[in-house]
PDB file of C-alpha atoms in Angstrom:
ATOM      1  CA  UNK W  17     108.123 -65.568  24.065  1.00 73.00           C
ATOM      2  CA  UNK W  18     111.059 -65.627  26.444  1.00 78.00           C
ATOM      3  CA  UNK W  19     111.251 -61.818  26.407  1.00 86.00           C
ATOM      4  CA  UNK W  20     107.548 -61.497  27.277  1.00 89.00           C
ATOM      5  CA  UNK W  21     107.918 -63.912  30.180  1.00 90.00           C
ATOM      6  CA  UNK W  22     110.903 -61.943  31.480  1.00 90.00           C
ATOM      7  CA  UNK W  23     108.923 -58.673  31.203  1.00 89.00           C
ATOM      8  CA  UNK W  24     106.034 -60.142  33.201  1.00 88.00           C
ATOM      9  CA  UNK W  25     108.408 -61.426  35.918  1.00 90.00           C
ATOM     10  CA  UNK W  26     110.185 -58.057  36.070  1.00 88.00           C
ATOM     11  CA  UNK W  27     106.852 -56.179  36.307  1.00 82.00           C
ATOM     12  CA  UNK W  28     105.611 -58.456  39.103  1.00 84.00           C
ATOM     13  CA  UNK W  29     108.926 -58.112  40.961  1.00 85.00           C
ATOM     14  CA  UNK W  30     108.750 -54.275  40.612  1.00 82.00           C
ATOM     15  CA  UNK W  31     105.193 -54.167  41.959  1.00 78.00           C
ATOM     16  CA  UNK W  32     106.109 -56.340  44.962  1.00 83.00           C
ATOM     17  CA  UNK W  33     109.255 -54.291  45.662  1.00 86.00           C
ATOM     18  CA  UNK W  34     107.582 -50.848  45.509  1.00 84.00           C
ATOM     19  CA  UNK W  35     104.219 -51.079  47.281  1.00 84.00           C
ATOM     20  CA  UNK W  36     103.482 -47.336  46.818  1.00 85.00           C
ATOM     21  CA  UNK W  37     103.792 -47.675  43.042  1.00 81.00           C
ATOM     22  CA  UNK W  38     101.644 -50.824  43.180  1.00 83.00           C
ATOM     23  CA  UNK W  39      98.890 -48.985  45.034  1.00 87.00           C
ATOM     24  CA  UNK W  40      99.025 -46.069  42.578  1.00 88.00           C
ATOM     25  CA  UNK W  41      98.885 -48.400  39.543  1.00 84.00           C
ATOM     26  CA  UNK W  42      96.012 -50.480  40.924  1.00 87.00           C
ATOM     27  CA  UNK W  43      94.068 -47.351  41.981  1.00 92.00           C
ATOM     28  CA  UNK W  44      94.542 -45.816  38.530  1.00 93.00           C
ATOM     29  CA  UNK W  45      93.406 -49.029  36.832  1.00 91.00           C
ATOM     30  CA  UNK W  46      90.359 -49.341  39.109  1.00 94.00           C
ATOM     31  CA  UNK W  47      89.319 -45.712  38.555  1.00 94.00           C
ATOM     32  CA  UNK W  48      89.819 -46.009  34.792  1.00 94.00           C
ATOM     33  CA  UNK W  49      87.719 -49.166  34.571  1.00 94.00           C
ATOM     34  CA  UNK W  50      84.982 -47.691  36.812  1.00 94.00           C
ATOM     35  CA  UNK W  51      84.863 -44.447  34.818  1.00 94.00           C
ATOM     36  CA  UNK W  52      84.726 -46.277  31.484  1.00 94.00           C
ATOM     37  CA  UNK W  53      81.980 -48.572  32.732  1.00 93.00           C
ATOM     38  CA  UNK W  54      79.923 -45.679  34.134  1.00 92.00           C
ATOM     39  CA  UNK W  55      80.327 -43.617  30.971  1.00 91.00           C
ATOM     40  CA  UNK W  56      79.255 -46.538  28.786  1.00 91.00           C
ATOM     41  CA  UNK W  57      76.191 -47.148  30.981  1.00 88.00           C
ATOM     42  CA  UNK W  58      75.096 -43.518  30.602  1.00 87.00           C
ATOM     43  CA  UNK W  59      75.744 -43.380  26.842  1.00 87.00           C
ATOM     44  CA  UNK W  60      73.996 -46.715  26.320  1.00 82.00           C
ATOM     45  CA  UNK W  61      70.949 -45.704  28.360  1.00 77.00           C
ATOM     46  CA  UNK W  62      70.613 -42.206  26.903  1.00 72.00           C
ATOM     47  CA  UNK W  63      71.870 -42.443  23.327  1.00 76.00           C
ATOM     48  CA  UNK W  64      72.035 -46.042  22.133  1.00 76.00           C
ATOM     49  CA  UNK W  65      69.089 -47.892  23.661  1.00 76.00           C
ATOM     50  CA  UNK W  66      65.774 -47.078  21.982  1.00 75.00           C
ATOM     51  CA  UNK W  67      62.938 -45.544  23.967  1.00 73.00           C
ATOM     52  CA  UNK W  68      60.665 -48.120  25.622  1.00 71.00           C
ATOM     53  CA  UNK W  69      57.772 -47.510  23.219  1.00 74.00           C
ATOM     54  CA  UNK W  70      56.646 -49.418  20.146  1.00 80.00           C
ATOM     55  CA  UNK W  71      58.166 -47.957  16.971  1.00 76.00           C
ATOM     56  CA  UNK W  72      60.122 -45.396  19.025  1.00 73.00           C
ATOM     57  CA  UNK W  73      62.374 -44.574  16.071  1.00 74.00           C
ATOM     58  CA  UNK W  74      59.396 -42.851  14.426  1.00 75.00           C
ATOM     59  CA  UNK W  75      58.819 -40.472  17.365  1.00 78.00           C
ATOM     60  CA  UNK W  76      59.910 -36.883  16.802  1.00 77.00           C
ATOM     61  CA  UNK W  77      59.670 -33.718  18.846  1.00 79.00           C
ATOM     62  CA  UNK W  78      58.567 -30.551  17.109  1.00 81.00           C
ATOM     63  CA  UNK W  79      58.912 -27.018  18.441  1.00 81.00           C
ATOM     64  CA  UNK W  80      58.909 -23.535  17.065  1.00 83.00           C
ATOM     65  CA  UNK W  81      61.707 -20.992  16.940  1.00 82.00           C
ATOM     66  CA  UNK W  82      61.394 -17.353  17.944  1.00 80.00           C
ATOM     67  CA  UNK W  83      64.662 -15.703  16.837  1.00 83.00           C
ATOM     68  CA  UNK W  84      63.309 -12.243  17.669  1.00 83.00           C
ATOM     69  CA  UNK W  85      63.000 -13.409  21.301  1.00 80.00           C
ATOM     70  CA  UNK W  86      66.277 -15.341  21.226  1.00 80.00           C
ATOM     71  CA  UNK W  87      64.520 -18.697  21.556  1.00 80.00           C
ATOM     72  CA  UNK W  88      65.741 -21.533  19.378  1.00 81.00           C
ATOM     73  CA  UNK W  89      63.376 -24.128  20.879  1.00 79.00           C
ATOM     74  CA  UNK W  90      60.260 -22.358  22.016  1.00 77.00           C
ATOM     75  CA  UNK W  91      57.385 -24.310  23.553  1.00 79.00           C
ATOM     76  CA  UNK W  92      54.363 -24.393  21.300  1.00 82.00           C
ATOM     77  CA  UNK W  93      51.213 -22.780  22.659  1.00 82.00           C
ATOM     78  CA  UNK W  94      48.138 -25.016  22.896  1.00 82.00           C
ATOM     79  CA  UNK W  95      46.343 -22.892  20.285  1.00 84.00           C
ATOM     80  CA  UNK W  96      49.247 -23.295  17.837  1.00 86.00           C
ATOM     81  CA  UNK W  97      49.424 -27.028  18.541  1.00 85.00           C
ATOM     82  CA  UNK W  98      45.733 -27.570  17.822  1.00 85.00           C
ATOM     83  CA  UNK W  99      46.099 -25.539  14.592  1.00 89.00           C
ATOM     84  CA  UNK W 100      49.119 -27.613  13.575  1.00 88.00           C
ATOM     85  CA  UNK W 101      47.309 -30.870  14.385  1.00 86.00           C
ATOM     86  CA  UNK W 102      44.258 -29.893  12.320  1.00 87.00           C
ATOM     87  CA  UNK W 103      46.454 -28.978   9.320  1.00 90.00           C
ATOM     88  CA  UNK W 104      48.864 -31.913   9.746  1.00 87.00           C
ATOM     89  CA  UNK W 105      49.643 -33.951   6.644  1.00 87.00           C
ATOM     90  CA  UNK W 106      53.214 -34.954   7.524  1.00 86.00           C
ATOM     91  CA  UNK W 107      52.748 -37.080  10.642  1.00 87.00           C
ATOM     92  CA  UNK W 108      50.551 -40.069  11.360  1.00 84.00           C
ATOM     93  CA  UNK W 109      49.356 -38.271  14.468  1.00 85.00           C
ATOM     94  CA  UNK W 110      50.454 -35.535  16.859  1.00 88.00           C
ATOM     95  CA  UNK W 111      50.299 -35.077  20.617  1.00 87.00           C
ATOM     96  CA  UNK W 112      51.209 -32.213  22.910  1.00 87.00           C
ATOM     97  CA  UNK W 113      52.998 -32.459  26.241  1.00 84.00           C
ATOM     98  CA  UNK W 114      53.448 -29.689  28.811  1.00 83.00           C
ATOM     99  CA  UNK W 115      55.247 -30.614  32.055  1.00 86.00           C
ATOM    100  CA  UNK W 116      53.403 -29.560  35.188  1.00 85.00           C
ATOM    101  CA  UNK W 117      54.061 -29.866  38.888  1.00 85.00           C
ATOM    102  CA  UNK W 118      50.792 -30.978  40.484  1.00 78.00           C
ATOM    103  CA  UNK W 119      49.878 -30.940  44.193  1.00 78.00           C
ATOM    104  CA  UNK W 120      48.517 -34.316  45.306  1.00 70.00           C
ATOM    105  CA  UNK W 121      47.055 -35.129  48.688  1.00 66.00           C
ATOM    106  CA  UNK W 122      45.796 -38.365  50.118  1.00 59.00           C
ATOM    107  CA  UNK W 123      45.803 -39.622  53.669  1.00 60.00           C
ATOM    108  CA  UNK W 124      49.233 -38.143  54.483  1.00 64.00           C
ATOM    109  CA  UNK W 125      50.880 -34.797  53.795  1.00 73.00           C
ATOM    110  CA  UNK W 126      50.297 -33.268  50.340  1.00 75.00           C
ATOM    111  CA  UNK W 127      53.220 -33.601  47.942  1.00 77.00           C
ATOM    112  CA  UNK W 128      54.198 -32.112  44.590  1.00 83.00           C
ATOM    113  CA  UNK W 129      54.186 -34.664  41.781  1.00 82.00           C
ATOM    114  CA  UNK W 130      55.805 -34.132  38.416  1.00 85.00           C
ATOM    115  CA  UNK W 131      53.107 -34.661  35.824  1.00 85.00           C
ATOM    116  CA  UNK W 132      52.078 -33.288  32.481  1.00 86.00           C
ATOM    117  CA  UNK W 133      49.121 -31.818  30.685  1.00 84.00           C
ATOM    118  CA  UNK W 134      48.785 -33.736  27.444  1.00 86.00           C
ATOM    119  CA  UNK W 135      46.517 -33.794  24.434  1.00 85.00           C
ATOM    120  CA  UNK W 136      44.115 -36.651  23.793  1.00 85.00           C
ATOM    121  CA  UNK W 137      46.406 -38.505  21.361  1.00 85.00           C
ATOM    122  CA  UNK W 138      49.391 -38.590  23.726  1.00 87.00           C
ATOM    123  CA  UNK W 139      49.120 -42.223  24.816  1.00 87.00           C
ATOM    124  CA  UNK W 140      48.104 -43.389  21.341  1.00 86.00           C
ATOM    125  CA  UNK W 141      51.195 -41.745  19.844  1.00 84.00           C
ATOM    126  CA  UNK W 142      53.392 -43.530  22.398  1.00 85.00           C
ATOM    127  CA  UNK W 143      51.502 -46.801  21.937  1.00 85.00           C
ATOM    128  CA  UNK W 144      50.890 -47.260  25.662  1.00 83.00           C
ATOM    129  CA  UNK W 145      47.615 -48.783  26.884  1.00 85.00           C
ATOM    130  CA  UNK W 146      45.852 -48.074  30.172  1.00 83.00           C
ATOM    131  CA  UNK W 147      46.178 -50.710  32.875  1.00 82.00           C
ATOM    132  CA  UNK W 148      42.817 -49.642  34.354  1.00 82.00           C
ATOM    133  CA  UNK W 149      40.080 -47.316  33.182  1.00 82.00           C
ATOM    134  CA  UNK W 150      40.436 -45.347  29.979  1.00 84.00           C
ATOM    135  CA  UNK W 151      42.870 -43.027  28.331  1.00 86.00           C
ATOM    136  CA  UNK W 152      41.996 -39.645  26.879  1.00 86.00           C
ATOM    137  CA  UNK W 153      39.462 -39.278  24.089  1.00 85.00           C
ATOM    138  CA  UNK W 154      39.050 -36.551  21.471  1.00 84.00           C
ATOM    139  CA  UNK W 155      36.152 -35.045  23.429  1.00 87.00           C
ATOM    140  CA  UNK W 156      38.568 -34.408  26.341  1.00 83.00           C
ATOM    141  CA  UNK W 157      40.390 -31.837  24.156  1.00 80.00           C
ATOM    142  CA  UNK W 158      37.235 -29.805  23.553  1.00 81.00           C
ATOM    143  CA  UNK W 159      36.969 -26.384  25.229  1.00 81.00           C
ATOM    144  CA  UNK W 160      34.979 -26.629  28.454  1.00 83.00           C
ATOM    145  CA  UNK W 161      35.381 -30.406  28.726  1.00 83.00           C
ATOM    146  CA  UNK W 162      35.615 -31.832  32.223  1.00 82.00           C
ATOM    147  CA  UNK W 163      39.223 -32.502  33.173  1.00 79.00           C
ATOM    148  CA  UNK W 164      40.366 -36.116  32.987  1.00 81.00           C
ATOM    149  CA  UNK W 165      43.371 -37.495  34.838  1.00 83.00           C
ATOM    150  CA  UNK W 166      45.475 -40.522  33.962  1.00 84.00           C
ATOM    151  CA  UNK W 167      47.457 -41.697  36.973  1.00 82.00           C
ATOM    152  CA  UNK W 168      50.837 -43.364  36.891  1.00 82.00           C
ATOM    153  CA  UNK W 169      51.092 -46.794  38.468  1.00 83.00           C
ATOM    154  CA  UNK W 170      53.089 -45.302  41.368  1.00 82.00           C
ATOM    155  CA  UNK W 171      50.457 -42.656  42.179  1.00 78.00           C
ATOM    156  CA  UNK W 172      47.663 -45.218  41.779  1.00 81.00           C
ATOM    157  CA  UNK W 173      49.373 -47.519  44.288  1.00 83.00           C
ATOM    158  CA  UNK W 174      50.492 -44.811  46.731  1.00 78.00           C
ATOM    159  CA  UNK W 175      47.381 -42.660  46.970  1.00 74.00           C
ATOM    160  CA  UNK W 176      44.633 -45.086  46.012  1.00 77.00           C
ATOM    161  CA  UNK W 177      46.102 -48.345  47.298  1.00 81.00           C
ATOM    162  CA  UNK W 178      45.584 -49.945  43.855  1.00 81.00           C
ATOM    163  CA  UNK W 179      41.860 -49.890  44.592  1.00 82.00           C
ATOM    164  CA  UNK W 180      40.113 -50.370  41.233  1.00 80.00           C
ATOM    165  CA  UNK W 181      37.009 -48.615  42.579  1.00 80.00           C
ATOM    166  CA  UNK W 182      39.024 -45.361  42.339  1.00 77.00           C
ATOM    167  CA  UNK W 183      38.829 -45.644  38.533  1.00 81.00           C
ATOM    168  CA  UNK W 184      36.174 -43.244  37.275  1.00 78.00           C
ATOM    169  CA  UNK W 185      35.906 -41.390  40.587  1.00 76.00           C
ATOM    170  CA  UNK W 186      36.077 -37.610  40.909  1.00 72.00           C
ATOM    171  CA  UNK W 187      39.310 -36.121  42.193  1.00 66.00           C
ATOM    172  CA  UNK W 188      39.798 -32.829  43.967  1.00 57.00           C
ATOM    173  CA  UNK W 189      39.746 -29.929  41.464  1.00 46.00           C
ATOM    174  CA  UNK W 190      43.296 -28.881  42.368  1.00 42.00           C
ATOM    175  CA  UNK W 191      44.549 -32.317  41.286  1.00 46.00           C
ATOM    176  CA  UNK W 192      43.315 -32.053  37.724  1.00 42.00           C
ATOM    177  CA  UNK W 193      45.036 -29.970  35.072  1.00 42.00           C
ATOM    178  CA  UNK W 194      44.218 -29.362  31.451  1.00 42.00           C
ATOM    179  CA  UNK W 195      46.305 -28.610  28.396  1.00 44.00           C
ATOM    180  CA  UNK W 196      43.916 -25.776  27.546  1.00 44.00           C
ATOM    181  CA  UNK W 197      44.190 -24.119  31.002  1.00 42.00           C
TER     182      UNK W 197
END
């Protein structure tokens, strides 16, 4: 124990004597701790923490491969998806998701919003309910069906002022998008 105490005293004396070394040591320690903390936060949020959906461990993403085109993870066409869903015996249910950038306009300047065209079962697969109105129904996947839009809470607040009378109203045709289009 005496040797440890002497080492601590000598280390403290060295740090006080050489302020440049002290600054370098403290900066290195601070950067190391900050980097480790940041890295853990990213790994925890992306890899370790489950998705914020009920039974998220059962969610899987399926895609097709097209080696002749050099595509290992090719997006599935809507026609293929609907064929797969009708022949499905492996999954409890299936839903399709195709990211889309959608122009939205309200009282101010129009903006581009990141959205998605999804199949009718999308929200059921994720286990997320609607706060207002309804989610998609099977009839919404039928060819020629009128487009239906589900708004995020942010869009509902920003463009509709959380006005519940907006639920069920008709939106501009350029706002709506369909998985089949």
